[in-house]
PDB file of C-alpha atoms and ligand atoms in Angstrom:
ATOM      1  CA  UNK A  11     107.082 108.050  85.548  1.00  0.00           C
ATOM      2  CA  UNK A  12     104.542 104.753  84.929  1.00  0.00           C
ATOM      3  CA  UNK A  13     104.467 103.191  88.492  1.00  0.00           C
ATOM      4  CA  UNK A  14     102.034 100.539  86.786  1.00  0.00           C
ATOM      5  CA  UNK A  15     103.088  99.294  83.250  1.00  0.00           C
ATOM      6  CA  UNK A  16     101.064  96.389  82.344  1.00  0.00           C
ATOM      7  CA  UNK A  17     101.485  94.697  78.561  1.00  0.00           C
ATOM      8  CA  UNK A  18      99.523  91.866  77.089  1.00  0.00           C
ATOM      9  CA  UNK A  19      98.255  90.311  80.888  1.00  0.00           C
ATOM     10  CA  UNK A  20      96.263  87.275  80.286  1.00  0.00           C
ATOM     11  CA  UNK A  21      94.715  85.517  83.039  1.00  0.00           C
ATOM     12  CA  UNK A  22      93.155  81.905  83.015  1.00  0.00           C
ATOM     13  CA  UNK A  23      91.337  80.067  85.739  1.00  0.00           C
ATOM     14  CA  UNK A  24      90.795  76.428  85.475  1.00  0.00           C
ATOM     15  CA  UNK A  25      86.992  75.439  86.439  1.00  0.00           C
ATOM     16  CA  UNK A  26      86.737  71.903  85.671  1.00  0.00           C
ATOM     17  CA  UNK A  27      87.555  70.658  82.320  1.00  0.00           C
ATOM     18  CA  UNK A  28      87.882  74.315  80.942  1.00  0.00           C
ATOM     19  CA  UNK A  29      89.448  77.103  81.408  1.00  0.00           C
ATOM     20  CA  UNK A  30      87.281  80.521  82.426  1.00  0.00           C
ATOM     21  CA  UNK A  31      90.072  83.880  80.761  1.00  0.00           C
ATOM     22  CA  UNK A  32      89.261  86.265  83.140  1.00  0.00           C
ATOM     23  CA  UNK A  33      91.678  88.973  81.693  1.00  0.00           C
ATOM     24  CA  UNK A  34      92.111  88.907  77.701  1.00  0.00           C
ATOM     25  CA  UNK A  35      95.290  90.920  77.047  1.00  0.00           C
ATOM     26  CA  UNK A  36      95.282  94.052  79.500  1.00  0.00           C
ATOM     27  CA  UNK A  37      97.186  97.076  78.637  1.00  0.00           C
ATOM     28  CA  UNK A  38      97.349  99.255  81.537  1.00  0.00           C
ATOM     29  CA  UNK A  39      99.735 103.012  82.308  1.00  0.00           C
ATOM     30  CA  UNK A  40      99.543 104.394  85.405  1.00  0.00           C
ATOM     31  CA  UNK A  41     101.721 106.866  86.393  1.00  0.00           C
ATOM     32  CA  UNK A  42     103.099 108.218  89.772  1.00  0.00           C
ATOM     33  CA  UNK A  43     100.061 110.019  92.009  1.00  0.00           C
ATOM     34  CA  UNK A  44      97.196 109.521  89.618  1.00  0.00           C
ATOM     35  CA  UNK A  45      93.465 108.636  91.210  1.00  0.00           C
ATOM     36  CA  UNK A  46      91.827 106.616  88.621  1.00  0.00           C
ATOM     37  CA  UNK A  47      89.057 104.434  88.719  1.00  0.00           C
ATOM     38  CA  UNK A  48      88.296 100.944  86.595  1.00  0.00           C
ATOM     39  CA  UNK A  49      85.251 100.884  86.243  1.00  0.00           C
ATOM     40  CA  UNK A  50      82.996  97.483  84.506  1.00  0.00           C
ATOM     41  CA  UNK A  51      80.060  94.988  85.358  1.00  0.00           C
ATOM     42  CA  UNK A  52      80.026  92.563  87.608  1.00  0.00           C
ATOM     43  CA  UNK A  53      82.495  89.638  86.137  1.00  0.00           C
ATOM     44  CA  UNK A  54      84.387  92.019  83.895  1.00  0.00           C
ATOM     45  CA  UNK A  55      87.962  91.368  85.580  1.00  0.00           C
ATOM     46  CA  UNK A  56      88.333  94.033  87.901  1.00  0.00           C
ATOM     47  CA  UNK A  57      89.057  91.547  90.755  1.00  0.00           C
ATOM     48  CA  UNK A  58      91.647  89.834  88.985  1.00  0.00           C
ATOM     49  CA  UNK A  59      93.524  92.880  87.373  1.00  0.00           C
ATOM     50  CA  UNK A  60      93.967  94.383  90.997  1.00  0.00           C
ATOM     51  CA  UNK A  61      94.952  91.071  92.482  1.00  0.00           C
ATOM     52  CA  UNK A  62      97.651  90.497  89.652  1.00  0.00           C
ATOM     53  CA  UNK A  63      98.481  94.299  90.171  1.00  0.00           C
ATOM     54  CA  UNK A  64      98.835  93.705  93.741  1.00  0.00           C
ATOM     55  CA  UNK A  65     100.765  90.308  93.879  1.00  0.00           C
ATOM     56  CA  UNK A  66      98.314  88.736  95.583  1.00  0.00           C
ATOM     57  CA  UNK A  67      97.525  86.485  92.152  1.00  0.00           C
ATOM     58  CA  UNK A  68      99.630  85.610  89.170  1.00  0.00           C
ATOM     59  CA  UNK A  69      99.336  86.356  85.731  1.00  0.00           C
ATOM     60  CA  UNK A  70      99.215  83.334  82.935  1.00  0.00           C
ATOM     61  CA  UNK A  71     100.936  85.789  80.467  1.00  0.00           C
ATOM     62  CA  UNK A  72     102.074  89.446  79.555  1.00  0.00           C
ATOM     63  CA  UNK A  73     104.072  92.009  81.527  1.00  0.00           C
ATOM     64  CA  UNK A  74     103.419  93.728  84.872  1.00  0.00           C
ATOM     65  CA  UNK A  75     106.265  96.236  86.027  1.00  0.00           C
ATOM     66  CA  UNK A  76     105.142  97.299  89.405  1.00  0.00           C
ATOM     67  CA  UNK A  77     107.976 100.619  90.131  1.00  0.00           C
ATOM     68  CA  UNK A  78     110.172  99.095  87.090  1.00  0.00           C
ATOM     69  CA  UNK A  79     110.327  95.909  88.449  1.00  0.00           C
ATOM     70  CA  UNK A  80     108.706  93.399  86.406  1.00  0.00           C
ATOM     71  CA  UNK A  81     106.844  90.552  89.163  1.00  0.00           C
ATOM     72  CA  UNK A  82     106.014  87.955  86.720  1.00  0.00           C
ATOM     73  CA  UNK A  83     110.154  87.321  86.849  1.00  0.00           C
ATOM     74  CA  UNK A  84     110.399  87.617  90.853  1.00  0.00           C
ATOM     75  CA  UNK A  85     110.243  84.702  93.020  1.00  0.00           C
ATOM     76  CA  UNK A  86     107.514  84.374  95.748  1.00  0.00           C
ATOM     77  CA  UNK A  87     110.168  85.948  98.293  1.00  0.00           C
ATOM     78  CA  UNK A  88     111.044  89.086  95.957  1.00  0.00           C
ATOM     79  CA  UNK A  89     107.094  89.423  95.228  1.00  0.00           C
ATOM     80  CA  UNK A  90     105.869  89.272  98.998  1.00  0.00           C
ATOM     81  CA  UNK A  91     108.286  91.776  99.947  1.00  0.00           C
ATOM     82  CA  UNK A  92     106.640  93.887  97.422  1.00  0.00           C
ATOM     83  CA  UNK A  93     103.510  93.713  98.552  1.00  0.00           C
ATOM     84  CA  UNK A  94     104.698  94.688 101.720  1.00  0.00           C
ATOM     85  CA  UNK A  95     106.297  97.431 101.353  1.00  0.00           C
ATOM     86  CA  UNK A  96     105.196  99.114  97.788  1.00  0.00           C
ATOM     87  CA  UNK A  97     100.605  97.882  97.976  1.00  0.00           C
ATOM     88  CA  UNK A  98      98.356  98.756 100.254  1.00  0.00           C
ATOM     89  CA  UNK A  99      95.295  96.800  99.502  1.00  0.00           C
ATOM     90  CA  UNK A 100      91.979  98.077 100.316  1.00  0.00           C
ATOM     91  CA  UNK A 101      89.241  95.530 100.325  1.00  0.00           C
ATOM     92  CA  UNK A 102      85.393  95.399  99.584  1.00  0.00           C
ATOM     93  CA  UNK A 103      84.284  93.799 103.028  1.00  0.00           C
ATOM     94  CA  UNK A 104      87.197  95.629 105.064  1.00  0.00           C
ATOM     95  CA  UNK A 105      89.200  92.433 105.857  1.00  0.00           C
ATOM     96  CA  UNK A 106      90.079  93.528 109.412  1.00  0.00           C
ATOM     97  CA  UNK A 107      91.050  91.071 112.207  1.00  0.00           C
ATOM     98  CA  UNK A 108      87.947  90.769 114.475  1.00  0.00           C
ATOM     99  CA  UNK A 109      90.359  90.567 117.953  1.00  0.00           C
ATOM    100  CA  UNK A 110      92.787  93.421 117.370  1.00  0.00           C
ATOM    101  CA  UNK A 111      91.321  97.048 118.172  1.00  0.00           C
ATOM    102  CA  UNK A 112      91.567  99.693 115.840  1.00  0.00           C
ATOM    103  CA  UNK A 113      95.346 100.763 116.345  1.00  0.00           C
ATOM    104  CA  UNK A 114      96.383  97.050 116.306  1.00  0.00           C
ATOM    105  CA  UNK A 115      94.682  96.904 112.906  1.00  0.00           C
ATOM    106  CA  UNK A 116      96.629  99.646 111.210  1.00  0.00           C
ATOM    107  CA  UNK A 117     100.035  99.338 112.756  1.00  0.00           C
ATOM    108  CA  UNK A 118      99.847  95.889 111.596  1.00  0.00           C
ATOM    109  CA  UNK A 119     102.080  95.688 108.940  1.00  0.00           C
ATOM    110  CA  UNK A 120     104.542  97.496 110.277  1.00  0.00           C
ATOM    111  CA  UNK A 121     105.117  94.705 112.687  1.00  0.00           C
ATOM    112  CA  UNK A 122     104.860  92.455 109.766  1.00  0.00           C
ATOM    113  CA  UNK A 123     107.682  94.532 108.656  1.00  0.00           C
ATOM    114  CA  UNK A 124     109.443  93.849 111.815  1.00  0.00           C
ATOM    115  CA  UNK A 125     109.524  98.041 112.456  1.00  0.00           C
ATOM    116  CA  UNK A 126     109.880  98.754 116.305  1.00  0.00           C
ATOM    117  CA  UNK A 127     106.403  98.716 118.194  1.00  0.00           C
ATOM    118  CA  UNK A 128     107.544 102.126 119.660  1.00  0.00           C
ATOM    119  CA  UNK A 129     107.890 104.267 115.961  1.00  0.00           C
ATOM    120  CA  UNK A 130     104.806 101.660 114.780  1.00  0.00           C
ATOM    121  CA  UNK A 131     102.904 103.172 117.180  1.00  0.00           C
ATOM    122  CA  UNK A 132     103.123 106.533 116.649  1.00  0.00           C
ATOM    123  CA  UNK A 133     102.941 105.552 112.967  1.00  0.00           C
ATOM    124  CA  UNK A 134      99.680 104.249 113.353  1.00  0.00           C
ATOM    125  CA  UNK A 135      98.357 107.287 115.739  1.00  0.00           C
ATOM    126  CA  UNK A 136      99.319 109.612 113.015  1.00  0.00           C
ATOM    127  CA  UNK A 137      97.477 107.628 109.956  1.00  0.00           C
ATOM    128  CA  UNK A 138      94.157 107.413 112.999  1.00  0.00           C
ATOM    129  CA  UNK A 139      94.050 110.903 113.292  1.00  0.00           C
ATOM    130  CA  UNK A 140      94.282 111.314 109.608  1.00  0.00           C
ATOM    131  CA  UNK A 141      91.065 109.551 108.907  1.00  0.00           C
ATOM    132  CA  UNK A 142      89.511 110.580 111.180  1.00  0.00           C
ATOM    133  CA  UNK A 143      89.550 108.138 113.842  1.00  0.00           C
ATOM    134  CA  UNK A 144      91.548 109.415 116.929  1.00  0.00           C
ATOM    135  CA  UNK A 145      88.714 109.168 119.010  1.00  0.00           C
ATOM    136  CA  UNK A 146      87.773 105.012 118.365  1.00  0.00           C
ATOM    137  CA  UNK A 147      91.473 103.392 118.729  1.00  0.00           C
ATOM    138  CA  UNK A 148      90.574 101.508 121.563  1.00  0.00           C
ATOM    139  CA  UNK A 149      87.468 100.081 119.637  1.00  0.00           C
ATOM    140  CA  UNK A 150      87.190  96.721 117.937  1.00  0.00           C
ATOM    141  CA  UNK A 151      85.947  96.395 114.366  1.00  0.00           C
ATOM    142  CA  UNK A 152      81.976  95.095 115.958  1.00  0.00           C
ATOM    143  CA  UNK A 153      82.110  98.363 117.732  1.00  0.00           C
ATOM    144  CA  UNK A 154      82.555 100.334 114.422  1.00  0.00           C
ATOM    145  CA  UNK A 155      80.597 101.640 111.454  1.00  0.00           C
ATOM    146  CA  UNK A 156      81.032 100.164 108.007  1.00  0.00           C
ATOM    147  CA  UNK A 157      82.034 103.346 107.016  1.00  0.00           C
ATOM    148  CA  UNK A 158      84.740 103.397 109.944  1.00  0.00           C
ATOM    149  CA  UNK A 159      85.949 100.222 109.297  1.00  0.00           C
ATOM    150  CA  UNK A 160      86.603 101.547 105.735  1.00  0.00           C
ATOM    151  CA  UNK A 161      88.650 104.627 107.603  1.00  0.00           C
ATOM    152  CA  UNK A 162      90.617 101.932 109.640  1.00  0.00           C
ATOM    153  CA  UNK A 163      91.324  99.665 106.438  1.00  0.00           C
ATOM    154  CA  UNK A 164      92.637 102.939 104.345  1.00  0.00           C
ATOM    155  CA  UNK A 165      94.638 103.845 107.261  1.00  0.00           C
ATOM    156  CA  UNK A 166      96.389 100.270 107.347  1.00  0.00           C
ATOM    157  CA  UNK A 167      96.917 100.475 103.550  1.00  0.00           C
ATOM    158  CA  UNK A 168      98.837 103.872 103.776  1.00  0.00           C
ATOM    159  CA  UNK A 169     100.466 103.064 107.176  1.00  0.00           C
ATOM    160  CA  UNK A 170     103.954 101.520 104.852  1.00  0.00           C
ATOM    161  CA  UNK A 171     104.108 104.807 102.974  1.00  0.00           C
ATOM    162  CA  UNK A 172     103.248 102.318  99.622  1.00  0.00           C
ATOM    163  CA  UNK A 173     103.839 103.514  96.097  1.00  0.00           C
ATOM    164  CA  UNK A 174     100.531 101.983  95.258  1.00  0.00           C
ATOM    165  CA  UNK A 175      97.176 101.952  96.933  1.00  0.00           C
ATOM    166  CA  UNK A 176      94.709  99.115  95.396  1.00  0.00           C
ATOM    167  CA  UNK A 177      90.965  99.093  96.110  1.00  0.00           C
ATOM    168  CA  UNK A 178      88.401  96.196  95.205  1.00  0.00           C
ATOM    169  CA  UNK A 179      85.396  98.453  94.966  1.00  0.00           C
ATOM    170  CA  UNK A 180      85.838 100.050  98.299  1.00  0.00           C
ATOM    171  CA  UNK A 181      82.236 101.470  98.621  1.00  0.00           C
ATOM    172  CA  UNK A 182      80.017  98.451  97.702  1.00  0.00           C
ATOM    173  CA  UNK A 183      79.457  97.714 100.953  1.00  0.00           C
ATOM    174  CA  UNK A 184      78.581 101.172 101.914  1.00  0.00           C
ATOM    175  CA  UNK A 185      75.417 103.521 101.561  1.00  0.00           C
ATOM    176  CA  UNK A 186      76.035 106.069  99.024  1.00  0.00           C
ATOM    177  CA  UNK A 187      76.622 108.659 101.458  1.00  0.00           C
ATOM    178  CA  UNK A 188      79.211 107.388 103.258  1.00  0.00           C
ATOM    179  CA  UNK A 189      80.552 105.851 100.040  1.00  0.00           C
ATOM    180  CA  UNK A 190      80.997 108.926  98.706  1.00  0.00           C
ATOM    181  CA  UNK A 191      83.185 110.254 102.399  1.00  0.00           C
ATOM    182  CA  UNK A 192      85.198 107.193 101.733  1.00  0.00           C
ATOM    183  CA  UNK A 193      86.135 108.213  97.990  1.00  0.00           C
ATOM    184  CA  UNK A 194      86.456 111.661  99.269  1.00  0.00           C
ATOM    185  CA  UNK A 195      88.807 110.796 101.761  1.00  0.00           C
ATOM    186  CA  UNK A 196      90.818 108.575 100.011  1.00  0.00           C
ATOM    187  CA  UNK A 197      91.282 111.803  97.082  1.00  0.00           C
ATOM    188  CA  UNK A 198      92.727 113.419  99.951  1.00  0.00           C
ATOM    189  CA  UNK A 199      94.956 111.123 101.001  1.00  0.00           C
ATOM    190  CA  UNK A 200      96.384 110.549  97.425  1.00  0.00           C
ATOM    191  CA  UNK A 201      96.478 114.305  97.795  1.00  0.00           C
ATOM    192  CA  UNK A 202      98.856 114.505 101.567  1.00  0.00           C
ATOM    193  CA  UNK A 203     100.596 111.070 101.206  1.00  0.00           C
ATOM    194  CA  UNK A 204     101.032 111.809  97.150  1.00  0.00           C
ATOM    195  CA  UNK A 205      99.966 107.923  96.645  1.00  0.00           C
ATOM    196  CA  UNK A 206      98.670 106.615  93.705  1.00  0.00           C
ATOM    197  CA  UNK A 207      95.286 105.407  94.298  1.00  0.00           C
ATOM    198  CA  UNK A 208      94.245 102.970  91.884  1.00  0.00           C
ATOM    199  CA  UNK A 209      89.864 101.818  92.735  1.00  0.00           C
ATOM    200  CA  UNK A 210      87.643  99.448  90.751  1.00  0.00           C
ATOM    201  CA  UNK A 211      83.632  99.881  90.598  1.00  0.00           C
ATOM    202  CA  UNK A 212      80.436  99.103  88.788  1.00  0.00           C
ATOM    203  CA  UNK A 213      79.000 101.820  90.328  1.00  0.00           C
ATOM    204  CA  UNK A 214      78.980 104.800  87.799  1.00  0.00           C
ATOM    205  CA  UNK A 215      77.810 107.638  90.874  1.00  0.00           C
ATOM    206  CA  UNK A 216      81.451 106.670  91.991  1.00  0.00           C
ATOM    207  CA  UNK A 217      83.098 108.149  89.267  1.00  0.00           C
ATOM    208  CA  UNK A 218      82.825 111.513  89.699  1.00  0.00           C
ATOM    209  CA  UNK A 219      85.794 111.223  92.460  1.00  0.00           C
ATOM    210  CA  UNK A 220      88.464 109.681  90.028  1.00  0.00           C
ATOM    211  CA  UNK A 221      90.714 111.539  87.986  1.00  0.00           C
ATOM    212  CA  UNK A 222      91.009 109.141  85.538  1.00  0.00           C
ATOM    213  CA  UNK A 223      88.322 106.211  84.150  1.00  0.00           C
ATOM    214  CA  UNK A 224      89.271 103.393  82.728  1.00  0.00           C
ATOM    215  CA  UNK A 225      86.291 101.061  81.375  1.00  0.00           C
ATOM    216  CA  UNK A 226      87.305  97.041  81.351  1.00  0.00           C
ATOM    217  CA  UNK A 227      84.705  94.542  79.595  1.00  0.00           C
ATOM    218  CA  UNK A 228      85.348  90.873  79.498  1.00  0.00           C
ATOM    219  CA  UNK A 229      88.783  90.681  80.132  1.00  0.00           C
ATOM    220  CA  UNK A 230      89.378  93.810  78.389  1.00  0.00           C
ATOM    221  CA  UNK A 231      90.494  97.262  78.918  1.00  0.00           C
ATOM    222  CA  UNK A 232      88.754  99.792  76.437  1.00  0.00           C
ATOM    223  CA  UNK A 233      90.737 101.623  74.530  1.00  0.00           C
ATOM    224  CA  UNK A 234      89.073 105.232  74.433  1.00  0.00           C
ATOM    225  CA  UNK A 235      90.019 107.353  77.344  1.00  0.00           C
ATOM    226  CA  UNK A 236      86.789 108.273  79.354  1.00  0.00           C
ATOM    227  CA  UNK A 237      86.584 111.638  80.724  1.00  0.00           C
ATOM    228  CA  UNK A 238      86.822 111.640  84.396  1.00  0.00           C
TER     229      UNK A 238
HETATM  230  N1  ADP B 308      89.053  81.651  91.334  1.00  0.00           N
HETATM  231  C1  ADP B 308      88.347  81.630  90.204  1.00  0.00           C
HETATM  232  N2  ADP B 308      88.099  80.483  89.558  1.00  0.00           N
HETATM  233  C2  ADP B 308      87.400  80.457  88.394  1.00  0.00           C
HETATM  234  N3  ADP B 308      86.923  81.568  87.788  1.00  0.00           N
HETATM  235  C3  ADP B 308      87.138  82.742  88.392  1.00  0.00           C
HETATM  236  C4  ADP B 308      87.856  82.861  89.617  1.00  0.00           C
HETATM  237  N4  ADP B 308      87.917  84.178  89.963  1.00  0.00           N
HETATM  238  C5  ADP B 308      87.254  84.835  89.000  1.00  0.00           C
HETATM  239  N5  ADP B 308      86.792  83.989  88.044  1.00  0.00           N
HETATM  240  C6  ADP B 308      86.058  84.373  86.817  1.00  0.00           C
HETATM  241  O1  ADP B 308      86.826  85.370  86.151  1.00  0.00           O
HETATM  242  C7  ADP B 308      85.994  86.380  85.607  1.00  0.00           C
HETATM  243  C8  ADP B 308      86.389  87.735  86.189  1.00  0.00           C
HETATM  244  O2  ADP B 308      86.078  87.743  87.594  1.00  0.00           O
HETATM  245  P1  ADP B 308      86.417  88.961  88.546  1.00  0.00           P
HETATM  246  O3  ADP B 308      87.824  89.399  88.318  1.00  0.00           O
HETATM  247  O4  ADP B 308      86.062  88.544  89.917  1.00  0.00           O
HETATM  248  O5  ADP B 308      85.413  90.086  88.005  1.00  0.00           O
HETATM  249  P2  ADP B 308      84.820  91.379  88.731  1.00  0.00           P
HETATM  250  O6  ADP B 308      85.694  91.681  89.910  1.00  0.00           O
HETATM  251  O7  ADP B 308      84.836  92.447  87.681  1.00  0.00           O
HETATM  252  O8  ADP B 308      83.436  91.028  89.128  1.00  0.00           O
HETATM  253  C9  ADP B 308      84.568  85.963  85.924  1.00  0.00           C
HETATM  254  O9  ADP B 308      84.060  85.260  84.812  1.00  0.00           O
HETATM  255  C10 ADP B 308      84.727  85.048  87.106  1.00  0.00           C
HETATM  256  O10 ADP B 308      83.680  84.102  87.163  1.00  0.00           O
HETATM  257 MG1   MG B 309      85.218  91.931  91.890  1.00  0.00          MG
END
């Protein structure tokens, strides 16, 4: 089954008197557990295809069916609750809140969720241990690694149980050593939580973690597969 089926996506962004089309008519398939990687330069769209994937921006045209439902029909209520509970959204500078320690980070949104703080808990003890982390849950972000902070940031995006883990080039801000732990350990999480992982780069030394490669240039998705 295609958890991701994306037709025709266009996306414009006003800047001043123009308009800048950041994605040109996307076709996308992604099915159920895959690891793939988009890969393109700097400016290419990768931002914008995983925000639209991930609800966080809208489309200006086409079709994205996110688990068979199509969010460019839902309302803002429908598509927030998707986000919630079907993405986890891994970001390039880690995105964690500065004040809560490393626990409070990932149980997060399960409380978001409104899940009780007890079974959130244990939730989020489970995913710390899984990365890695058992031993830091009383630390704060400052107190961490960058490649740490990347542990505690995949642990919060898996902590749901989503469908669909996003990444916005997850190992820019990361040597290439512990880049390459990160992609390593998120291959093994798509592996024991049987997530699809979904990552952008424009670093080609990435790729050799993906499964799959998918090459996007302006605003457009290549249409020869590229062997992972
Ligand atoms: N909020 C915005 N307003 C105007 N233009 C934008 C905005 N976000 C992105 N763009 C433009 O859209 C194109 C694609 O950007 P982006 O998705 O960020 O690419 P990438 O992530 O591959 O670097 C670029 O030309 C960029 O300048
Ligand atoms: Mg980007």
């Amino acid at each position: 089954m295609n958890i991701i089926e994306i037709k025709n996506l266009k996306k414009d962004y006003p800047l001043g008197k123009t308009i800048v089309p950041a994605l040109r008519g996307v076709d996308l398939e992604v099915a159920e557990g895959e690891f793939m990687s988009i890969i393109g330069p700097s400016g290419s769209g990768k931002t914008t295809l995983l925000n639209v994937i991930g609800c966080i921006d809208q489309a200006t045209a086409g079709s994205v069916k996110i688990a068979g439902s199509e969010i460019t029909a839902l309302d803002d209520r429908a598509v927030t609750d998707i986000r919630l509970h079907k993405i986890g959204f891994i970001f390039q500078t880690f995105n964690l809140i500065p004040v809560l320690d490393v626990l409070e980070n990932i149980e997060f949104p399960l409380l978001l969720m409104k899940r009780p703080a007890a079974e959130a808990r244990k939730r989020a003890e489970k995913l710390a241990a899984e990365v890695g982390l058992s031993e830091y849950v009383r630390h704060r972000p400052a107190e961490l690694s960058g490649g740490q902070r990347q542990r505690v940031a995949i642990a919060r995006a898996l902590v749901t149980g989503p469908d669909i883990v996003l990444a916005d080039e997850p190992t820019a801000n990361l040597d290439s050593v512990t880049g390459a732990s990160i992609l390593e350990l998120m291959r093994e999480m798509n592996e024991v939580e049987k997530t699809t992982f979904v990552f952008s780069t424009h670093d080609a030394a990435v790729l050799k973690y993906a499964r799959r490669i998918v090459r996007i240039k302006d605003g457009l998705i290549e249409k020869e597969p590229v062997a992972a």
